[in-house]
């Protein structure tokens, strides 16, 4: 399976590597492996489902990280018969939709929630209250509140201000 690292995934691993609280390289390695395992469990994956020419069940192969990767593999291997690419839903995604996946992109950033947007009711054009019965989240938080950027004065606003000061 080809893995293209995503920026937020790289950041999580870098955070572990820069964490001075680990007592040994082994502890750090275990933390990295667990984190990467969690990341891979949240990815969309695909399998190649194969049927022999006589119609009997063939070989099922995967996972693949993309449809194109599965198709390329099938062309290289030429097993005979037919095949098709099927998306599979990761157990990690299912658990995250139910239990929450705090600080995961696309999931609610409310520290008491962490559920997917589809678990939140529509409130006009945005998402509101969480549907999970044990969750008290009243509004879907799309972004990390600690990462909110402060508004910078635009060049136009600064130029206009300078003209007014003359």
CSV table of N, CA and C in Angstrom, one decimal:
chain,number,residue,atom,x,y,z
A,1,UNK,N,0.9,-1.2,0.0
A,1,UNK,CA,0.0,0.0,0.0
A,1,UNK,C,0.9,1.2,0.0
A,2,UNK,N,0.7,2.1,-0.9
A,2,UNK,CA,1.4,3.4,-1.0
A,2,UNK,C,0.8,4.3,0.0
A,3,UNK,N,1.7,5.0,0.7
A,3,UNK,CA,1.2,5.9,1.7
A,3,UNK,C,1.8,7.3,1.4
A,4,UNK,N,0.9,8.3,1.2
A,4,UNK,CA,1.4,9.7,1.0
A,4,UNK,C,1.1,10.4,2.3
A,5,UNK,N,2.1,10.8,3.0
A,5,UNK,CA,1.9,11.5,4.3
A,5,UNK,C,1.1,12.8,4.1
A,6,UNK,N,0.2,13.1,5.0
A,6,UNK,CA,-0.5,14.3,5.0
A,6,UNK,C,0.1,15.2,6.0
A,7,UNK,N,-0.1,16.5,5.8
A,7,UNK,CA,0.6,17.5,6.7
A,7,UNK,C,0.2,17.3,8.2
A,8,UNK,N,-1.1,17.1,8.5
A,8,UNK,CA,-1.5,16.9,9.9
A,8,UNK,C,-0.9,15.6,10.4
A,9,UNK,N,-0.7,14.6,9.6
A,9,UNK,CA,-0.2,13.4,10.1
A,9,UNK,C,1.3,13.5,10.4
A,10,UNK,N,2.0,14.2,9.5
A,10,UNK,CA,3.4,14.5,9.8
A,10,UNK,C,3.6,15.3,11.1
A,11,UNK,N,2.7,16.3,11.3
A,11,UNK,CA,2.8,17.1,12.5
A,11,UNK,C,2.6,16.3,13.8
A,12,UNK,N,1.7,15.3,13.7
A,12,UNK,CA,1.5,14.5,14.9
A,12,UNK,C,2.7,13.6,15.2
A,13,UNK,N,3.4,13.1,14.2
A,13,UNK,CA,4.6,12.3,14.4
A,13,UNK,C,5.7,13.2,14.9
A,14,UNK,N,5.9,14.3,14.3
A,14,UNK,CA,6.9,15.3,14.7
A,14,UNK,C,6.7,15.7,16.2
A,15,UNK,N,5.5,15.9,16.6
A,15,UNK,CA,5.2,16.2,18.0
A,15,UNK,C,5.7,15.1,18.9
A,16,UNK,N,5.5,13.8,18.5
A,16,UNK,CA,6.0,12.7,19.3
A,16,UNK,C,7.5,12.7,19.3
A,17,UNK,N,8.1,12.9,18.2
A,17,UNK,CA,9.6,12.9,18.1
A,17,UNK,C,10.3,14.0,18.9
A,18,UNK,N,9.6,15.1,19.0
A,18,UNK,CA,10.1,16.3,19.8
A,18,UNK,C,9.7,16.3,21.2
A,19,UNK,N,8.9,15.3,21.7
A,19,UNK,CA,8.5,15.2,23.0
A,19,UNK,C,9.6,14.7,24.0
A,20,UNK,N,10.0,15.6,24.9
A,20,UNK,CA,11.2,15.2,25.8
A,20,UNK,C,10.8,14.2,26.9
A,21,UNK,N,9.5,13.9,27.0
A,21,UNK,CA,9.1,13.1,28.2
A,21,UNK,C,9.3,11.6,28.0
A,22,UNK,N,9.7,11.1,26.9
A,22,UNK,CA,9.9,9.7,26.7
A,22,UNK,C,11.2,9.3,27.4
A,23,UNK,N,11.2,8.2,28.1
A,23,UNK,CA,12.3,7.7,28.8
A,23,UNK,C,13.3,6.9,28.0
A,24,UNK,N,12.8,6.4,26.9
A,24,UNK,CA,13.7,5.6,26.0
A,24,UNK,C,13.3,5.6,24.6
A,25,UNK,N,14.2,5.3,23.6
A,25,UNK,CA,13.8,5.3,22.2
A,25,UNK,C,12.7,4.2,21.9
A,26,UNK,N,12.7,3.2,22.7
A,26,UNK,CA,11.7,2.1,22.5
A,26,UNK,C,10.3,2.7,22.8
A,27,UNK,N,10.1,3.5,23.9
A,27,UNK,CA,8.8,4.1,24.2
A,27,UNK,C,8.4,5.0,23.1
A,28,UNK,N,9.3,5.8,22.6
A,28,UNK,CA,9.0,6.7,21.5
A,28,UNK,C,8.6,6.0,20.3
A,29,UNK,N,9.3,4.9,19.9
A,29,UNK,CA,9.0,4.1,18.8
A,29,UNK,C,7.6,3.5,18.9
A,30,UNK,N,7.2,3.0,20.1
A,30,UNK,CA,5.9,2.5,20.3
A,30,UNK,C,4.8,3.5,20.1
A,31,UNK,N,5.1,4.7,20.6
A,31,UNK,CA,4.1,5.8,20.4
A,31,UNK,C,4.0,6.2,19.0
A,32,UNK,N,5.1,6.2,18.2
A,32,UNK,CA,5.0,6.5,16.8
A,32,UNK,C,4.2,5.4,16.0
A,33,UNK,N,4.5,4.2,16.3
A,33,UNK,CA,3.8,3.1,15.7
A,33,UNK,C,2.3,3.1,16.0
A,34,UNK,N,1.9,3.4,17.2
A,34,UNK,CA,0.5,3.5,17.6
A,34,UNK,C,-0.2,4.6,16.8
A,35,UNK,N,0.5,5.8,16.8
A,35,UNK,CA,-0.1,6.9,16.1
A,35,UNK,C,-0.2,6.7,14.6
A,36,UNK,N,0.8,6.1,14.0
A,36,UNK,CA,0.7,5.8,12.6
A,36,UNK,C,-0.4,4.8,12.3
A,37,UNK,N,-0.5,3.8,13.2
A,37,UNK,CA,-1.6,2.8,13.0
A,37,UNK,C,-3.0,3.4,13.1
A,38,UNK,N,-3.1,4.4,14.1
A,38,UNK,CA,-4.4,5.1,14.2
A,38,UNK,C,-4.7,5.9,12.9
A,39,UNK,N,-3.6,6.5,12.3
A,39,UNK,CA,-3.8,7.3,11.1
A,39,UNK,C,-4.2,6.4,9.9
A,40,UNK,N,-3.6,5.3,9.8
A,40,UNK,CA,-3.9,4.4,8.7
A,40,UNK,C,-5.3,3.9,8.9
A,41,UNK,N,-5.7,3.7,10.1
A,41,UNK,CA,-7.1,3.2,10.3
A,41,UNK,C,-8.2,4.2,9.9
A,42,UNK,N,-7.8,5.4,9.8
A,42,UNK,CA,-8.8,6.5,9.4
A,42,UNK,C,-8.8,6.8,7.9
A,43,UNK,N,-7.9,6.1,7.2
A,43,UNK,CA,-7.8,6.3,5.7
A,43,UNK,C,-8.9,5.5,5.0
A,44,UNK,N,-9.3,6.1,3.8
A,44,UNK,CA,-10.2,5.3,2.9
A,44,UNK,C,-9.3,4.3,2.3
A,45,UNK,N,-9.8,3.0,2.2
A,45,UNK,CA,-9.0,2.0,1.7
A,45,UNK,C,-9.9,1.2,0.6
A,46,UNK,N,-9.2,0.5,-0.2
A,46,UNK,CA,-9.8,-0.2,-1.3
A,46,UNK,C,-9.2,-1.6,-1.4
A,47,UNK,N,-10.1,-2.6,-1.9
A,47,UNK,CA,-9.6,-3.9,-2.1
A,47,UNK,C,-9.9,-4.3,-3.6
A,48,UNK,N,-9.2,-5.2,-4.1
A,48,UNK,CA,-9.4,-5.7,-5.5
A,48,UNK,C,-10.1,-7.1,-5.3
A,49,UNK,N,-11.3,-7.2,-5.8
A,49,UNK,CA,-12.1,-8.4,-5.7
A,49,UNK,C,-12.0,-9.1,-7.1
A,50,UNK,N,-11.5,-10.3,-7.1
A,50,UNK,CA,-11.3,-11.0,-8.3
A,50,UNK,C,-12.2,-12.2,-8.4
A,51,UNK,N,-12.6,-12.5,-9.7
A,51,UNK,CA,-13.4,-13.7,-10.0
A,51,UNK,C,-12.7,-14.4,-11.2
A,52,UNK,N,-12.5,-15.7,-11.1
A,52,UNK,CA,-11.9,-16.5,-12.1
A,52,UNK,C,-12.8,-16.5,-13.3
A,53,UNK,N,-12.3,-16.9,-14.5
A,53,UNK,CA,-13.0,-16.9,-15.8
A,53,UNK,C,-14.2,-17.8,-15.7
A,54,UNK,N,-14.1,-18.9,-14.9
A,54,UNK,CA,-15.3,-19.8,-14.8
A,54,UNK,C,-16.4,-19.4,-13.8
A,55,UNK,N,-16.2,-18.2,-13.2
A,55,UNK,CA,-17.1,-17.6,-12.3
A,55,UNK,C,-16.9,-17.9,-10.9
A,56,UNK,N,-15.9,-18.7,-10.6
A,56,UNK,CA,-15.7,-19.1,-9.2
A,56,UNK,C,-14.9,-18.0,-8.5
A,57,UNK,N,-15.0,-18.0,-7.1
A,57,UNK,CA,-14.4,-16.9,-6.3
A,57,UNK,C,-12.9,-17.0,-6.6
A,58,UNK,N,-12.3,-15.8,-6.7
A,58,UNK,CA,-10.9,-15.7,-7.0
A,58,UNK,C,-10.1,-15.2,-5.8
A,59,UNK,N,-9.2,-14.3,-6.1
A,59,UNK,CA,-8.3,-13.8,-5.1
A,59,UNK,C,-8.8,-12.4,-4.7
A,60,UNK,N,-8.8,-12.1,-3.4
A,60,UNK,CA,-9.2,-10.8,-3.0
A,60,UNK,C,-7.9,-10.2,-2.4
A,61,UNK,N,-7.5,-9.0,-2.9
A,61,UNK,CA,-6.2,-8.4,-2.5
A,61,UNK,C,-6.4,-7.0,-2.0
A,62,UNK,N,-5.6,-6.6,-1.1
A,62,UNK,CA,-5.6,-5.3,-0.6
A,62,UNK,C,-5.0,-5.2,0.8
A,63,UNK,N,-5.0,-4.2,1.4
A,63,UNK,CA,-5.7,-2.9,1.0
A,63,UNK,C,-4.8,-2.1,0.1
A,64,UNK,N,-5.5,-1.2,-0.6
A,64,UNK,CA,-4.8,-0.2,-1.5
A,64,UNK,C,-5.3,1.1,-1.0
A,65,UNK,N,-4.4,2.1,-1.1
A,65,UNK,CA,-4.7,3.5,-0.7
A,65,UNK,C,-5.6,4.3,-1.7
A,66,UNK,N,-5.7,3.8,-2.9
A,66,UNK,CA,-6.4,4.5,-3.9
A,66,UNK,C,-6.9,3.5,-5.0
A,67,UNK,N,-8.0,3.9,-5.7
A,67,UNK,CA,-8.5,3.1,-6.8
A,67,UNK,C,-7.4,2.9,-7.9
A,68,UNK,N,-6.7,4.0,-8.2
A,68,UNK,CA,-5.7,3.9,-9.2
A,68,UNK,C,-4.6,2.9,-8.9
A,69,UNK,N,-4.2,2.8,-7.6
A,69,UNK,CA,-3.2,1.9,-7.1
A,69,UNK,C,-3.7,0.4,-7.3
A,70,UNK,N,-4.9,0.2,-7.0
A,70,UNK,CA,-5.5,-1.2,-7.2
A,70,UNK,C,-5.5,-1.6,-8.6
A,71,UNK,N,-6.0,-0.6,-9.5
A,71,UNK,CA,-6.1,-0.9,-10.9
A,71,UNK,C,-4.7,-1.1,-11.5
A,72,UNK,N,-3.7,-0.4,-11.1
A,72,UNK,CA,-2.3,-0.5,-11.6
A,72,UNK,C,-1.8,-1.9,-11.2
A,73,UNK,N,-2.1,-2.3,-10.0
A,73,UNK,CA,-1.7,-3.6,-9.5
A,73,UNK,C,-2.3,-4.7,-10.3
A,74,UNK,N,-3.6,-4.6,-10.6
A,74,UNK,CA,-4.3,-5.6,-11.4
A,74,UNK,C,-3.7,-5.8,-12.8
A,75,UNK,N,-3.4,-4.6,-13.4
A,75,UNK,CA,-2.8,-4.7,-14.8
A,75,UNK,C,-1.4,-5.4,-14.8
A,76,UNK,N,-0.7,-5.1,-13.7
A,76,UNK,CA,0.7,-5.8,-13.6
A,76,UNK,C,0.6,-7.2,-13.4
A,77,UNK,N,-0.4,-7.7,-12.7
A,77,UNK,CA,-0.4,-9.1,-12.2
A,77,UNK,C,-1.1,-10.0,-13.2
A,78,UNK,N,-2.0,-9.6,-14.0
A,78,UNK,CA,-2.7,-10.4,-15.0
A,78,UNK,C,-3.0,-11.8,-14.6
A,79,UNK,N,-3.9,-11.9,-13.6
A,79,UNK,CA,-4.3,-13.2,-13.1
A,79,UNK,C,-5.3,-14.0,-14.0
A,80,UNK,N,-5.9,-13.3,-14.9
A,80,UNK,CA,-7.0,-13.8,-15.7
A,80,UNK,C,-8.3,-13.6,-14.9
A,81,UNK,N,-9.4,-13.8,-15.6
A,81,UNK,CA,-10.7,-13.6,-14.9
A,81,UNK,C,-11.1,-12.1,-14.9
A,82,UNK,N,-11.9,-11.7,-14.0
A,82,UNK,CA,-12.3,-10.3,-13.9
A,82,UNK,C,-12.1,-9.8,-12.5
A,83,UNK,N,-12.0,-8.5,-12.4
A,83,UNK,CA,-11.9,-7.9,-11.1
A,83,UNK,C,-12.5,-6.6,-11.0
A,84,UNK,N,-12.7,-6.1,-9.8
A,84,UNK,CA,-13.2,-4.8,-9.6
A,84,UNK,C,-12.7,-4.3,-8.3
A,85,UNK,N,-12.6,-3.0,-8.2
A,85,UNK,CA,-12.2,-2.3,-7.0
A,85,UNK,C,-13.4,-2.0,-6.1
A,86,UNK,N,-13.3,-2.3,-4.8
A,86,UNK,CA,-14.4,-2.1,-3.9
A,86,UNK,C,-13.8,-1.3,-2.7
A,87,UNK,N,-14.5,-0.2,-2.4
A,87,UNK,CA,-14.1,0.6,-1.2
A,87,UNK,C,-14.5,-0.2,0.1
A,88,UNK,N,-13.6,-0.1,1.1
A,88,UNK,CA,-13.9,-0.8,2.4
A,88,UNK,C,-14.0,0.3,3.4
A,89,UNK,N,-14.8,0.2,4.4
A,89,UNK,CA,-14.9,1.1,5.5
A,89,UNK,C,-14.1,0.6,6.6
A,90,UNK,N,-13.2,1.4,7.1
A,90,UNK,CA,-12.3,1.1,8.1
A,90,UNK,C,-13.0,1.0,9.5
A,91,UNK,N,-12.6,0.0,10.3
A,91,UNK,CA,-13.2,0.0,11.6
A,91,UNK,C,-12.8,1.2,12.4
A,92,UNK,N,-11.7,1.9,12.1
A,92,UNK,CA,-11.3,3.1,12.8
A,92,UNK,C,-12.3,4.2,12.5
A,93,UNK,N,-12.8,4.3,11.2
A,93,UNK,CA,-13.7,5.3,10.9
A,93,UNK,C,-15.1,5.1,11.6
A,94,UNK,N,-15.5,3.8,11.6
A,94,UNK,CA,-16.8,3.5,12.3
A,94,UNK,C,-16.7,3.8,13.7
A,95,UNK,N,-15.6,3.4,14.4
A,95,UNK,CA,-15.4,3.7,15.8
A,95,UNK,C,-15.4,5.2,16.1
A,96,UNK,N,-14.7,6.0,15.2
A,96,UNK,CA,-14.6,7.4,15.4
A,96,UNK,C,-15.9,8.1,15.2
A,97,UNK,N,-16.7,7.6,14.3
A,97,UNK,CA,-18.1,8.1,14.1
A,97,UNK,C,-18.9,7.9,15.4
A,98,UNK,N,-18.7,6.8,16.0
A,98,UNK,CA,-19.5,6.5,17.2
A,98,UNK,C,-18.9,7.0,18.5
A,99,UNK,N,-17.6,6.7,18.7
A,99,UNK,CA,-16.9,7.1,20.0
A,99,UNK,C,-16.3,8.5,19.9
A,100,UNK,N,-16.1,9.0,18.8
A,100,UNK,CA,-15.4,10.3,18.6
A,100,UNK,C,-14.0,10.2,18.3
A,101,UNK,N,-13.4,11.1,17.6
A,101,UNK,CA,-12.0,11.1,17.3
A,101,UNK,C,-11.5,12.5,17.5
A,102,UNK,N,-11.1,12.8,18.7
A,102,UNK,CA,-10.8,14.2,19.0
A,102,UNK,C,-9.5,14.6,18.3
A,103,UNK,N,-9.5,15.9,17.8
A,103,UNK,CA,-8.5,16.5,17.1
A,103,UNK,C,-8.1,15.9,15.8
A,104,UNK,N,-9.1,15.2,15.2
A,104,UNK,CA,-8.9,14.6,13.9
A,104,UNK,C,-9.5,15.4,12.8
A,105,UNK,N,-8.9,15.8,11.7
A,105,UNK,CA,-9.4,16.6,10.7
A,105,UNK,C,-10.8,16.1,10.2
A,106,UNK,N,-11.7,17.0,10.1
A,106,UNK,CA,-13.1,16.7,9.7
A,106,UNK,C,-14.0,16.4,10.8
A,107,UNK,N,-13.5,16.0,12.0
A,107,UNK,CA,-14.3,15.7,13.1
A,107,UNK,C,-14.5,16.9,14.0
A,108,UNK,N,-15.5,16.9,14.9
A,108,UNK,CA,-15.8,18.0,15.7
A,108,UNK,C,-14.7,18.2,16.7
A,109,UNK,N,-14.3,19.5,16.8
A,109,UNK,CA,-13.2,19.9,17.7
A,109,UNK,C,-13.6,20.1,19.1
A,110,UNK,N,-14.9,20.0,19.4
A,110,UNK,CA,-15.4,20.2,20.8
A,110,UNK,C,-14.7,19.1,21.6
A,111,UNK,N,-14.0,19.4,22.7
A,111,UNK,CA,-13.3,18.4,23.5
A,111,UNK,C,-14.1,17.3,24.1
A,112,UNK,N,-15.4,17.6,24.2
A,112,UNK,CA,-16.3,16.6,24.7
A,112,UNK,C,-17.0,15.8,23.6
A,113,UNK,N,-16.7,16.1,22.4
A,113,UNK,CA,-17.4,15.4,21.3
A,113,UNK,C,-16.5,14.6,20.4
A,114,UNK,N,-16.0,15.2,19.4
A,114,UNK,CA,-15.0,14.5,18.5
A,114,UNK,C,-15.8,13.6,17.4
A,115,UNK,N,-17.1,13.8,17.3
A,115,UNK,CA,-17.8,12.9,16.3
A,115,UNK,C,-17.8,13.6,14.9
A,116,UNK,N,-18.1,12.7,13.9
A,116,UNK,CA,-18.1,13.2,12.5
A,116,UNK,C,-19.2,14.2,12.3
A,117,UNK,N,-19.1,15.0,11.2
A,117,UNK,CA,-20.1,16.0,10.9
A,117,UNK,C,-21.5,15.4,10.6
A,118,UNK,N,-21.5,14.2,10.1
A,118,UNK,CA,-22.8,13.5,9.8
A,118,UNK,C,-23.5,13.1,11.1
A,119,UNK,N,-22.8,13.1,12.2
A,119,UNK,CA,-23.5,12.9,13.5
A,119,UNK,C,-24.1,14.1,14.1
A,120,UNK,N,-24.0,15.2,13.4
A,120,UNK,CA,-24.5,16.5,13.9
A,120,UNK,C,-25.7,16.9,13.1
A,121,UNK,N,-26.7,17.4,13.7
A,121,UNK,CA,-27.9,17.9,13.0
A,121,UNK,C,-27.6,19.1,12.1
A,122,UNK,N,-28.3,19.2,11.0
A,122,UNK,CA,-28.2,20.4,10.2
A,122,UNK,C,-28.9,21.6,10.9
A,123,UNK,N,-28.2,22.7,11.0
A,123,UNK,CA,-28.8,23.9,11.6
A,123,UNK,C,-28.6,25.0,10.6
A,124,UNK,N,-29.6,25.2,9.7
A,124,UNK,CA,-29.5,26.1,8.6
A,124,UNK,C,-28.5,25.6,7.6
A,125,UNK,N,-27.4,26.3,7.3
A,125,UNK,CA,-26.4,25.8,6.4
A,125,UNK,C,-25.2,25.3,7.1
A,126,UNK,N,-25.2,25.2,8.5
A,126,UNK,CA,-24.1,24.6,9.2
A,126,UNK,C,-24.6,23.4,10.1
A,127,UNK,N,-23.8,22.9,10.8
A,127,UNK,CA,-24.1,21.7,11.7
A,127,UNK,C,-24.3,22.1,13.1
A,128,UNK,N,-25.3,21.6,13.8
A,128,UNK,CA,-25.6,22.0,15.1
A,128,UNK,C,-25.3,20.8,16.1
A,129,UNK,N,-26.3,20.5,16.9
A,129,UNK,CA,-26.3,19.5,18.0
A,129,UNK,C,-25.9,18.1,17.5
A,130,UNK,N,-25.1,17.4,18.3
A,130,UNK,CA,-24.6,16.1,18.0
A,130,UNK,C,-25.8,15.1,18.3
A,131,UNK,N,-26.0,14.1,17.4
A,131,UNK,CA,-27.0,13.1,17.5
A,131,UNK,C,-26.6,11.9,18.5
A,132,UNK,N,-25.4,11.8,18.8
A,132,UNK,CA,-25.0,10.7,19.7
A,132,UNK,C,-25.6,10.9,21.1
A,133,UNK,N,-26.3,9.9,21.6
A,133,UNK,CA,-27.1,10.1,22.8
A,133,UNK,C,-26.3,10.5,24.0
A,134,UNK,N,-25.1,10.1,24.1
A,134,UNK,CA,-24.2,10.4,25.3
A,134,UNK,C,-23.4,11.6,25.1
A,135,UNK,N,-23.6,12.3,24.0
A,135,UNK,CA,-22.8,13.5,23.7
A,135,UNK,C,-23.6,14.8,24.0
A,136,UNK,N,-23.0,15.7,24.7
A,136,UNK,CA,-23.8,17.0,25.0
A,136,UNK,C,-23.3,18.2,24.1
A,137,UNK,N,-22.7,17.9,23.0
A,137,UNK,CA,-22.2,18.9,22.0
A,137,UNK,C,-23.4,19.6,21.4
A,138,UNK,N,-23.4,20.9,21.5
A,138,UNK,CA,-24.6,21.7,21.0
A,138,UNK,C,-24.3,22.3,19.6
A,139,UNK,N,-23.0,22.3,19.2
A,139,UNK,CA,-22.7,22.9,17.9
A,139,UNK,C,-21.4,22.3,17.3
A,140,UNK,N,-21.4,21.9,16.1
A,140,UNK,CA,-20.2,21.3,15.4
A,140,UNK,C,-19.1,22.3,15.3
A,141,UNK,N,-17.9,22.0,15.8
A,141,UNK,CA,-16.8,22.9,15.7
A,141,UNK,C,-15.9,22.3,14.6
A,142,UNK,N,-15.8,23.0,13.5
A,142,UNK,CA,-15.1,22.5,12.3
A,142,UNK,C,-13.6,22.6,12.5
A,143,UNK,N,-13.1,23.7,13.1
A,143,UNK,CA,-11.7,23.9,13.2
A,143,UNK,C,-11.2,23.9,14.7
A,144,UNK,N,-9.9,23.7,14.8
A,144,UNK,CA,-9.2,23.7,16.1
A,144,UNK,C,-9.3,25.2,16.6
A,145,UNK,N,-10.0,25.4,17.8
A,145,UNK,CA,-10.1,26.8,18.3
A,145,UNK,C,-8.7,27.4,18.7
A,146,UNK,N,-7.7,26.6,19.0
A,146,UNK,CA,-6.4,27.1,19.4
A,146,UNK,C,-5.6,27.5,18.2
A,147,UNK,N,-6.1,27.1,17.0
A,147,UNK,CA,-5.3,27.5,15.8
A,147,UNK,C,-6.0,28.7,15.0
A,148,UNK,N,-6.9,29.3,15.7
A,148,UNK,CA,-7.6,30.5,15.0
A,148,UNK,C,-6.5,31.5,14.7
A,149,UNK,N,-6.5,32.0,13.5
A,149,UNK,CA,-5.6,33.0,13.1
A,149,UNK,C,-6.2,34.4,13.4
A,150,UNK,N,-5.3,35.3,13.9
A,150,UNK,CA,-5.8,36.6,14.1
A,150,UNK,C,-5.8,37.4,12.8
A,151,UNK,N,-6.7,38.2,12.6
A,151,UNK,CA,-6.9,39.0,11.4
A,151,UNK,C,-5.7,40.0,11.2
A,152,UNK,N,-5.1,39.9,10.1
A,152,UNK,CA,-4.0,40.8,9.8
A,152,UNK,C,-4.6,42.0,8.9
A,153,UNK,N,-4.0,43.1,9.1
A,153,UNK,CA,-4.5,44.3,8.3
A,153,UNK,C,-4.0,44.0,6.9
A,154,UNK,N,-4.9,44.2,6.0
A,154,UNK,CA,-4.5,44.0,4.6
A,154,UNK,C,-3.7,45.2,4.1
A,155,UNK,N,-3.0,44.9,3.0
A,155,UNK,CA,-2.2,46.0,2.4
A,155,UNK,C,-3.0,47.2,2.0
A,156,UNK,N,-4.2,46.9,1.5
A,156,UNK,CA,-5.1,48.0,1.1
A,156,UNK,C,-5.6,48.8,2.3
A,157,UNK,N,-5.9,48.1,3.4
A,157,UNK,CA,-6.4,48.8,4.6
A,157,UNK,C,-5.2,49.6,5.2
A,158,UNK,N,-4.0,49.1,5.1
A,158,UNK,CA,-2.8,49.8,5.7
A,158,UNK,C,-2.5,51.0,4.8
A,159,UNK,N,-2.7,50.9,3.5
A,159,UNK,CA,-2.4,52.0,2.6
A,159,UNK,C,-3.4,53.1,2.8
A,160,UNK,N,-4.7,52.7,3.0
A,160,UNK,CA,-5.7,53.6,3.2
A,160,UNK,C,-5.5,54.4,4.5
A,161,UNK,N,-5.0,53.7,5.5
A,161,UNK,CA,-4.8,54.3,6.8
A,161,UNK,C,-3.7,55.3,6.7
A,162,UNK,N,-2.6,54.9,5.9
A,162,UNK,CA,-1.5,55.8,5.7
A,162,UNK,C,-1.9,57.1,5.0
A,163,UNK,N,-2.8,57.0,4.1
A,163,UNK,CA,-3.3,58.2,3.3
A,163,UNK,C,-4.1,59.1,4.3
A,164,UNK,N,-4.9,58.5,5.1
A,164,UNK,CA,-5.7,59.3,6.1
A,164,UNK,C,-4.9,60.0,7.1
A,165,UNK,N,-3.7,59.5,7.4
A,165,UNK,CA,-2.8,60.1,8.4
A,165,UNK,C,-2.1,61.3,7.8
A,166,UNK,N,-2.1,61.5,6.5
A,166,UNK,CA,-1.3,62.6,5.9
A,166,UNK,C,-2.0,63.9,6.3
